[in-house]
Amino acid sequence: MKTPCFTRKQLIVVFLIFSAARVDAQGAARAQREIAAIMSNYQAIGASVAVVKGRDIIYNHSFGLKNVETGEVMENSDLFRIASISKSFVATGIMQLVDAGKLSLDDDVGDLIGFRVRNPNFPDSVITLRLILSHRSSISDKKGYFTLDALNPDKGPGWTDAYNSYAPNTDYQYCNLNFNLAGAILEKYAGERFDRYIRRHILKPLGVYGGYNVDKLDSSRFVTLYAYDGEAKRFSPSPAAYQSRAEALKEYELGYSTPVFSPTGGMKMSAEDLAKVMIMHMHYGMGNGARIISEEGSRAMQTVLTPRSGYGMALRTIDDLIPGKAMTGHEGIAYGLYSAMYFQPQERFGIVVITNGCNTGFSNGDVINDFLQAMYHCLYKNFLQ
């Protein structure tokens, strides 16, 4: 048999391929040791991570327990309620309707939803779709956010308490009611129930599994969430995270009952599939070979409208997650879960980290906690730096 003959250039290419594979394997092994130490330090129950470079997920791994009581180990395909990262799906849906000419970001929210939406202290100031998506509406969560009744003048005098004392578009306050209201508007103008719209127009084209309706998902894949009690120094499971909405759907009113699905925080998805959604945002609306939203709409979501918070429209930009890198994305906190989806749009890399429970603090502001910060530093150093 004739011995194959390689040119010097071919040998260099082969060497680089094998070197990269060795570095990746070494990086993965080192990252897993470091993550084990981080999880031990913060008493993390479990965690799932994904690292993206370009259009590829270059690392995806899960650690720890999916369920403490049963001893089930967490798998990459398991689903979390991802909390406030859910807001980005609402804004993406709204942008689709803007692209289609069915909505404008400058539309009066009151005209859209069908009841007057005005801060009683500033009755002449219009609250637009752009303002609720950017948390600049002056609406607050003081009256709760699980029903639009909190804001509806036709439902009682308490609606005035749902507003702050400053005028719309003069200040910022993070507010869940903004996005439950936006979800209802999306549903009304799409003419399709909110959970179905998101699944059909965003999740399916991206080739990802998840959704807002727990009864339409494989419950065996749900990761149990554990809230940490600092005084008792123990974790407790949070079954409400995956509560069925079957009864509430029996009397569902399209364009008003939408908070039943919690557009503001109720998406269920794996870290791996959330990374695929992140790739779409990182590439300005293109994902899985499909145009999900226009580049203009995607850039609008990422454009900072409140510098002190870094918030645009359901995405924020922060510069203290990875030193020297302005990272865009969103985070989530609910039922003991902590999640983060942040990417660097110019350098085209991103990281997703989700834990179902840990004991952590917020040493560097109120956006990213110490556990998430440590995980991001570890993953960036081992796979992207």
Tab-separated table of C-alpha atoms in Angstrom:
chain	number	residue	atom	x	y	z
A	1	MET	CA	0.000	0.000	0.000
A	2	LYS	CA	1.331	3.390	-0.936
A	3	THR	CA	2.021	5.687	2.003
A	4	PRO	CA	-0.058	8.897	1.698
A	5	CYS	CA	1.955	12.038	1.081
A	6	PHE	CA	0.854	15.312	2.701
A	7	THR	CA	1.994	18.797	1.845
A	8	ARG	CA	3.333	21.032	4.605
A	9	LYS	CA	0.141	23.134	4.436
A	10	GLN	CA	-2.060	20.051	4.889
A	11	LEU	CA	0.007	18.908	7.868
A	12	ILE	CA	-0.374	22.338	9.498
A	13	VAL	CA	-4.171	22.197	9.039
A	14	VAL	CA	-4.303	18.698	10.569
A	15	PHE	CA	-2.131	19.853	13.477
A	16	LEU	CA	-4.388	22.854	14.138
A	17	ILE	CA	-7.523	20.695	14.073
A	18	PHE	CA	-6.098	18.228	16.591
A	19	SER	CA	-4.712	21.061	18.733
A	20	ALA	CA	-8.130	22.759	18.827
A	21	ALA	CA	-9.822	19.503	19.788
A	22	ARG	CA	-7.274	18.970	22.571
A	23	VAL	CA	-7.717	22.551	23.835
A	24	ASP	CA	-11.526	22.157	23.767
A	25	ALA	CA	-11.326	18.891	25.710
A	26	GLN	CA	-8.917	20.395	28.203
A	27	GLY	CA	-11.067	23.525	28.498
A	28	ALA	CA	-14.189	21.445	29.099
A	29	ALA	CA	-12.507	19.351	31.770
A	30	ARG	CA	-11.083	22.426	33.483
A	31	ALA	CA	-14.437	24.253	33.264
A	32	GLN	CA	-16.268	21.296	34.798
A	33	ARG	CA	-13.866	21.217	37.750
A	34	GLU	CA	-14.239	24.953	38.265
A	35	ILE	CA	-18.035	24.811	37.947
A	36	ALA	CA	-18.183	22.026	40.538
A	37	ALA	CA	-16.272	24.309	42.921
A	38	ILE	CA	-18.531	27.291	42.143
A	39	MET	CA	-21.661	25.221	42.725
A	40	SER	CA	-20.297	23.933	46.011
A	41	ASN	CA	-19.428	27.468	47.126
A	42	TYR	CA	-22.955	28.725	46.420
A	43	GLN	CA	-24.750	25.527	47.447
A	44	ALA	CA	-26.271	25.272	43.972
A	45	ILE	CA	-28.787	22.461	43.512
A	46	GLY	CA	-28.193	22.132	39.767
A	47	ALA	CA	-27.234	24.178	36.736
A	48	SER	CA	-27.349	24.003	32.956
A	49	VAL	CA	-25.069	26.056	30.709
A	50	ALA	CA	-24.542	26.732	27.011
A	51	VAL	CA	-21.742	28.635	25.269
A	52	VAL	CA	-22.211	30.069	21.770
A	53	LYS	CA	-19.647	31.246	19.244
A	54	GLY	CA	-20.838	32.533	15.891
A	55	ARG	CA	-23.864	30.412	15.034
A	56	ASP	CA	-22.770	27.334	16.969
A	57	ILE	CA	-23.280	26.042	20.481
A	58	ILE	CA	-19.710	25.030	21.300
A	59	TYR	CA	-20.431	23.769	24.830
A	60	ASN	CA	-23.601	22.556	26.553
A	61	HIS	CA	-23.572	20.733	29.861
A	62	SER	CA	-25.753	20.197	32.929
A	63	PHE	CA	-24.630	19.709	36.518
A	64	GLY	CA	-26.175	18.605	39.781
A	65	LEU	CA	-29.740	17.620	40.504
A	66	LYS	CA	-32.980	18.159	38.644
A	67	ASN	CA	-34.930	17.035	41.708
A	68	VAL	CA	-33.497	16.652	45.212
A	69	GLU	CA	-36.319	14.483	46.513
A	70	THR	CA	-35.975	11.850	43.771
A	71	GLY	CA	-32.247	12.247	43.202
A	72	GLU	CA	-32.767	12.788	39.454
A	73	VAL	CA	-29.700	14.175	37.705
A	74	MET	CA	-30.143	17.217	35.498
A	75	GLU	CA	-29.990	16.654	31.720
A	76	ASN	CA	-29.415	19.132	28.884
A	77	SER	CA	-32.937	18.592	27.558
A	78	ASP	CA	-34.635	19.466	30.860
A	79	LEU	CA	-36.926	22.505	31.021
A	80	PHE	CA	-36.783	25.480	33.381
A	81	ARG	CA	-39.243	28.271	33.909
A	82	ILE	CA	-36.765	30.893	32.724
A	83	ALA	CA	-38.434	33.866	34.491
A	84	SER	CA	-37.922	37.394	33.122
A	85	ILE	CA	-35.939	36.339	30.052
A	86	SER	CA	-39.501	35.518	28.912
A	87	LYS	CA	-39.997	39.237	28.272
A	88	SER	CA	-37.748	39.005	25.213
A	89	PHE	CA	-40.222	36.618	23.563
A	90	VAL	CA	-43.041	39.126	24.075
A	91	ALA	CA	-41.022	41.950	22.530
A	92	THR	CA	-39.984	39.697	19.631
A	93	GLY	CA	-43.651	38.923	18.945
A	94	ILE	CA	-44.550	42.611	19.091
A	95	MET	CA	-41.746	43.387	16.647
A	96	GLN	CA	-43.137	40.792	14.257
A	97	LEU	CA	-46.458	42.640	14.258
A	98	VAL	CA	-44.638	45.959	13.804
A	99	ASP	CA	-42.800	44.454	10.830
A	100	ALA	CA	-46.167	43.320	9.447
A	101	GLY	CA	-47.643	46.812	9.817
A	102	LYS	CA	-50.231	45.693	12.382
A	103	LEU	CA	-48.730	47.770	15.205
A	104	SER	CA	-46.475	50.762	15.710
A	105	LEU	CA	-44.195	51.304	18.692
A	106	ASP	CA	-45.705	54.785	18.973
A	107	ASP	CA	-49.299	53.526	19.270
A	108	ASP	CA	-51.298	54.601	22.332
A	109	VAL	CA	-51.499	51.528	24.577
A	110	GLY	CA	-54.966	52.538	25.755
A	111	ASP	CA	-56.273	52.574	22.197
A	112	LEU	CA	-54.707	49.156	21.620
A	113	ILE	CA	-55.949	47.374	24.736
A	114	GLY	CA	-59.433	48.899	24.799
A	115	PHE	CA	-59.434	50.785	28.107
A	116	ARG	CA	-57.817	54.084	29.106
A	117	VAL	CA	-54.160	53.730	30.092
A	118	ARG	CA	-53.048	57.078	31.522
A	119	ASN	CA	-51.070	58.085	34.574
A	120	PRO	CA	-53.699	60.041	36.561
A	121	ASN	CA	-51.054	62.604	37.529
A	122	PHE	CA	-50.244	63.221	33.848
A	123	PRO	CA	-53.510	62.561	31.974
A	124	ASP	CA	-52.296	64.207	28.762
A	125	SER	CA	-49.141	62.094	28.467
A	126	VAL	CA	-49.620	59.227	26.032
A	127	ILE	CA	-48.243	55.835	27.124
A	128	THR	CA	-46.997	54.103	24.018
A	129	LEU	CA	-46.054	50.546	23.171
A	130	ARG	CA	-42.399	51.600	23.146
A	131	LEU	CA	-42.717	52.880	26.716
A	132	ILE	CA	-44.174	49.684	28.168
A	133	LEU	CA	-41.543	47.553	26.389
A	134	SER	CA	-38.761	49.743	27.834
A	135	HIS	CA	-40.182	50.112	31.375
A	136	ARG	CA	-40.515	53.863	30.847
A	137	SER	CA	-44.323	53.894	31.040
A	138	SER	CA	-44.573	55.074	34.680
A	139	ILE	CA	-46.729	51.984	35.348
A	140	SER	CA	-45.761	50.065	38.498
A	141	ASP	CA	-46.420	46.681	40.106
A	142	LYS	CA	-47.854	48.213	43.285
A	143	LYS	CA	-51.297	46.776	42.512
A	144	GLY	CA	-49.878	43.464	41.324
A	145	TYR	CA	-49.479	42.183	37.791
A	146	PHE	CA	-51.380	38.899	37.556
A	147	THR	CA	-54.436	40.588	36.037
A	148	LEU	CA	-55.019	43.655	33.869
A	149	ASP	CA	-57.753	44.630	36.335
A	150	ALA	CA	-54.956	46.288	38.339
A	151	LEU	CA	-54.741	48.930	35.603
A	152	ASN	CA	-58.274	49.047	34.260
A	153	PRO	CA	-60.374	52.096	35.334
A	154	ASP	CA	-63.539	50.140	34.520
A	155	LYS	CA	-62.706	47.599	37.259
A	156	GLY	CA	-62.619	49.942	40.243
A	157	PRO	CA	-60.964	53.048	41.749
A	158	GLY	CA	-57.755	51.249	42.809
A	159	TRP	CA	-56.270	51.572	39.312
A	160	THR	CA	-54.722	54.960	40.150
A	161	ASP	CA	-52.304	53.232	42.517
A	162	ALA	CA	-50.805	51.282	39.618
A	163	TYR	CA	-48.829	54.346	38.514
A	164	ASN	CA	-45.728	56.129	39.756
A	165	SER	CA	-45.556	59.829	40.556
A	166	TYR	CA	-43.357	60.723	37.577
A	167	ALA	CA	-44.493	61.337	33.996
A	168	PRO	CA	-44.258	58.675	31.282
A	169	ASN	CA	-40.912	58.635	29.438
A	170	THR	CA	-39.158	60.693	32.120
A	171	ASP	CA	-37.872	57.822	34.250
A	172	TYR	CA	-37.427	54.051	34.387
A	173	GLN	CA	-38.813	51.406	36.727
A	174	TYR	CA	-38.720	47.696	35.994
A	175	CYS	CA	-42.346	46.538	35.954
A	176	ASN	CA	-43.828	43.109	35.221
A	177	LEU	CA	-47.285	44.545	34.503
A	178	ASN	CA	-45.818	46.302	31.451
A	179	PHE	CA	-45.146	42.972	29.790
A	180	ASN	CA	-48.366	41.229	30.776
A	181	LEU	CA	-50.084	44.211	29.150
A	182	ALA	CA	-47.827	43.898	26.084
A	183	GLY	CA	-48.631	40.189	25.867
A	184	ALA	CA	-52.356	40.957	25.818
A	185	ILE	CA	-51.846	43.508	23.039
A	186	LEU	CA	-49.806	41.005	21.049
A	187	GLU	CA	-52.557	38.427	21.411
A	188	LYS	CA	-55.309	40.844	20.443
A	189	TYR	CA	-53.636	42.067	17.265
A	190	ALA	CA	-52.289	38.671	16.260
A	191	GLY	CA	-55.802	37.222	16.614
A	192	GLU	CA	-54.290	34.126	18.203
A	193	ARG	CA	-53.936	33.011	21.804
A	194	PHE	CA	-50.633	34.195	23.243
A	195	ASP	CA	-49.052	30.804	23.983
A	196	ARG	CA	-49.978	29.470	20.551
A	197	TYR	CA	-48.664	32.554	18.770
A	198	ILE	CA	-45.263	32.387	20.455
A	199	ARG	CA	-44.941	28.681	19.718
A	200	ARG	CA	-45.990	29.002	16.052
A	201	HIS	CA	-44.162	32.186	15.091
A	202	ILE	CA	-40.995	32.096	17.208
A	203	LEU	CA	-40.264	28.692	18.739
A	204	LYS	CA	-41.173	26.498	15.777
A	205	PRO	CA	-39.212	28.515	13.159
A	206	LEU	CA	-36.184	28.447	15.464
A	207	GLY	CA	-36.526	24.698	15.950
A	208	VAL	CA	-36.727	24.890	19.739
A	209	TYR	CA	-38.964	23.183	22.313
A	210	GLY	CA	-40.745	25.113	25.029
A	211	GLY	CA	-43.691	27.348	25.698
A	212	TYR	CA	-45.857	29.277	28.134
A	213	ASN	CA	-48.556	26.612	28.537
A	214	VAL	CA	-47.382	23.933	30.976
A	215	ASP	CA	-50.186	21.588	29.917
A	216	LYS	CA	-48.756	21.403	26.394
A	217	LEU	CA	-45.264	20.424	27.539
A	218	ASP	CA	-43.672	17.173	28.714
A	219	SER	CA	-43.891	17.572	32.498
A	220	SER	CA	-41.278	14.846	33.035
A	221	ARG	CA	-38.719	17.354	31.725
A	222	PHE	CA	-39.559	20.112	34.241
A	223	VAL	CA	-36.673	20.997	36.561
A	224	THR	CA	-37.837	21.451	40.159
A	225	LEU	CA	-37.011	24.953	41.411
A	226	TYR	CA	-35.799	25.501	44.975
A	227	ALA	CA	-36.082	28.769	46.892
A	228	TYR	CA	-33.442	29.374	49.558
A	229	ASP	CA	-34.579	30.585	52.991
A	230	GLY	CA	-31.711	32.565	54.494
A	231	GLU	CA	-33.077	32.470	58.032
A	232	ALA	CA	-33.869	28.764	58.071
A	233	LYS	CA	-30.799	28.063	55.914
A	234	ARG	CA	-32.598	25.526	53.768
A	235	PHE	CA	-34.078	25.065	50.299
A	236	SER	CA	-37.769	24.454	49.618
A	237	PRO	CA	-39.291	23.253	46.316
A	238	SER	CA	-41.549	25.685	44.412
A	239	PRO	CA	-44.352	23.690	42.731
A	240	ALA	CA	-46.176	26.881	41.717
A	241	ALA	CA	-43.553	27.411	39.004
A	242	TYR	CA	-45.330	24.847	36.815
A	243	GLN	CA	-48.926	25.291	37.906
A	244	SER	CA	-51.545	24.187	35.385
A	245	ARG	CA	-53.697	26.896	33.810
A	246	ALA	CA	-56.349	24.468	32.552
A	247	GLU	CA	-59.133	25.805	34.818
A	248	ALA	CA	-58.405	29.448	34.054
A	249	LEU	CA	-58.492	28.737	30.326
A	250	LYS	CA	-62.144	27.677	30.544
A	251	GLU	CA	-63.174	31.329	30.829
A	252	TYR	CA	-60.349	32.847	28.824
A	253	GLU	CA	-60.925	36.221	27.152
A	254	LEU	CA	-58.643	36.785	24.169
A	255	GLY	CA	-56.696	40.027	24.529
A	256	TYR	CA	-57.374	40.406	28.264
A	257	SER	CA	-56.836	37.157	30.176
A	258	THR	CA	-53.282	36.873	28.832
A	259	PRO	CA	-51.545	37.294	32.240
A	260	VAL	CA	-52.727	33.726	32.976
A	261	PHE	CA	-49.712	32.600	30.900
A	262	SER	CA	-47.361	35.131	32.557
A	263	PRO	CA	-45.869	36.692	29.413
A	264	THR	CA	-43.585	38.535	31.809
A	265	GLY	CA	-41.938	35.380	33.177
A	266	GLY	CA	-43.646	32.125	32.234
A	267	MET	CA	-41.610	30.676	29.347
A	268	LYS	CA	-40.364	27.101	29.925
A	269	MET	CA	-37.233	26.088	27.996
A	270	SER	CA	-33.880	24.304	28.248
A	271	ALA	CA	-30.592	26.209	28.388
A	272	GLU	CA	-29.615	24.645	25.067
A	273	ASP	CA	-32.735	25.869	23.271
A	274	LEU	CA	-32.498	29.276	24.927
A	275	ALA	CA	-28.994	29.513	23.442
A	276	LYS	CA	-30.540	28.945	19.994
A	277	VAL	CA	-32.917	31.849	20.637
A	278	MET	CA	-29.939	33.933	21.762
A	279	ILE	CA	-28.181	33.174	18.468
A	280	MET	CA	-31.147	34.786	16.679
A	281	HIS	CA	-30.825	37.987	18.735
A	282	MET	CA	-27.044	37.956	18.301
A	283	HIS	CA	-27.522	37.880	14.526
A	284	TYR	CA	-30.147	40.642	14.516
A	285	GLY	CA	-33.257	38.596	13.897
A	286	MET	CA	-31.875	35.627	11.915
A	287	GLY	CA	-31.877	32.166	13.451
A	288	ASN	CA	-32.024	28.580	12.206
A	289	GLY	CA	-31.922	29.904	8.653
A	290	ALA	CA	-35.109	31.918	9.189
A	291	ARG	CA	-35.796	35.630	9.497
A	292	ILE	CA	-37.714	35.917	12.805
A	293	ILE	CA	-37.790	39.713	13.014
A	294	SER	CA	-36.325	42.450	10.852
A	295	GLU	CA	-32.804	43.662	11.537
A	296	GLU	CA	-34.295	47.079	12.292
A	297	GLY	CA	-36.621	45.581	14.892
A	298	SER	CA	-33.851	43.516	16.444
A	299	ARG	CA	-31.532	46.503	16.716
A	300	ALA	CA	-34.376	48.530	18.253
A	301	MET	CA	-34.762	45.914	20.987
A	302	GLN	CA	-31.041	46.175	21.759
A	303	THR	CA	-30.797	49.982	21.664
A	304	VAL	CA	-30.372	51.353	25.192
A	305	LEU	CA	-33.156	53.788	26.107
A	306	THR	CA	-32.282	54.209	29.796
A	307	PRO	CA	-28.502	54.516	30.273
A	308	ARG	CA	-28.454	53.902	34.042
A	309	SER	CA	-30.162	50.512	33.635
A	310	GLY	CA	-28.844	49.665	30.160
A	311	TYR	CA	-32.400	48.712	29.186
A	312	GLY	CA	-33.693	48.773	25.629
A	313	MET	CA	-36.864	46.824	24.904
A	314	ALA	CA	-36.820	43.482	26.742
A	315	LEU	CA	-33.024	43.370	26.360
A	316	ARG	CA	-30.458	45.299	28.354
A	317	THR	CA	-26.749	46.023	27.870
A	318	ILE	CA	-24.347	45.745	30.803
A	319	ASP	CA	-20.587	46.162	31.009
A	320	ASP	CA	-19.812	44.529	34.357
A	321	LEU	CA	-20.582	40.887	33.581
A	322	ILE	CA	-17.356	40.188	31.664
A	323	PRO	CA	-14.625	42.846	32.047
A	324	GLY	CA	-14.184	44.945	28.936
A	325	LYS	CA	-17.193	43.467	27.138
A	326	ALA	CA	-20.561	45.181	26.658
A	327	MET	CA	-22.985	42.251	26.929
A	328	THR	CA	-26.617	42.359	25.778
A	329	GLY	CA	-29.400	40.084	27.006
A	330	HIS	CA	-31.647	39.532	29.990
A	331	GLU	CA	-31.724	37.805	33.348
A	332	GLY	CA	-34.431	36.126	35.412
A	333	ILE	CA	-35.258	35.465	39.057
A	334	ALA	CA	-38.298	33.482	40.237
A	335	TYR	CA	-39.184	30.646	42.606
A	336	GLY	CA	-35.506	30.184	43.534
A	337	LEU	CA	-34.321	30.048	39.910
A	338	TYR	CA	-31.641	32.371	38.575
A	339	SER	CA	-31.097	32.636	34.817
A	340	ALA	CA	-29.034	34.743	32.451
A	341	MET	CA	-28.822	34.969	28.659
A	342	TYR	CA	-26.155	37.476	27.555
A	343	PHE	CA	-24.254	37.876	24.297
A	344	GLN	CA	-21.701	40.156	22.638
A	345	PRO	CA	-23.264	41.133	19.275
A	346	GLN	CA	-20.093	42.483	17.642
A	347	GLU	CA	-17.810	39.591	18.615
A	348	ARG	CA	-20.666	37.102	18.174
A	349	PHE	CA	-20.389	35.066	21.341
A	350	GLY	CA	-22.848	34.426	24.143
A	351	ILE	CA	-23.470	32.417	27.297
A	352	VAL	CA	-26.600	30.999	28.931
A	353	VAL	CA	-26.565	29.934	32.597
A	354	ILE	CA	-29.577	28.668	34.550
A	355	THR	CA	-29.665	27.280	38.098
A	356	ASN	CA	-32.678	25.786	39.847
A	357	GLY	CA	-31.548	27.090	43.218
A	358	CYS	CA	-28.515	28.445	45.043
A	359	ASN	CA	-27.447	30.565	48.018
A	360	THR	CA	-26.075	33.765	46.517
A	361	GLY	CA	-25.861	37.493	46.962
A	362	PHE	CA	-25.623	40.550	44.677
A	363	SER	CA	-22.226	42.116	45.299
A	364	ASN	CA	-22.144	43.982	41.994
A	365	GLY	CA	-25.578	45.589	41.653
A	366	ASP	CA	-29.044	44.077	41.398
A	367	VAL	CA	-28.935	42.564	37.895
A	368	ILE	CA	-26.444	39.680	37.949
A	369	ASN	CA	-25.824	37.812	41.189
A	370	ASP	CA	-22.517	36.415	42.425
A	371	PHE	CA	-23.238	32.838	41.318
A	372	LEU	CA	-24.088	33.837	37.736
A	373	GLN	CA	-21.092	36.174	37.625
A	374	ALA	CA	-18.727	33.373	38.677
A	375	MET	CA	-20.222	30.985	36.130
A	376	TYR	CA	-19.913	33.524	33.303
A	377	HIS	CA	-16.286	34.251	34.145
A	378	CYS	CA	-15.500	30.524	34.186
A	379	LEU	CA	-17.195	29.777	30.860
A	380	TYR	CA	-15.756	32.817	29.110
A	381	LYS	CA	-12.218	32.054	30.308
A	382	ASN	CA	-12.331	28.379	29.328
A	383	PHE	CA	-14.161	28.557	25.991
A	384	LEU	CA	-14.052	32.066	24.560
A	385	GLN	CA	-11.103	34.076	25.810
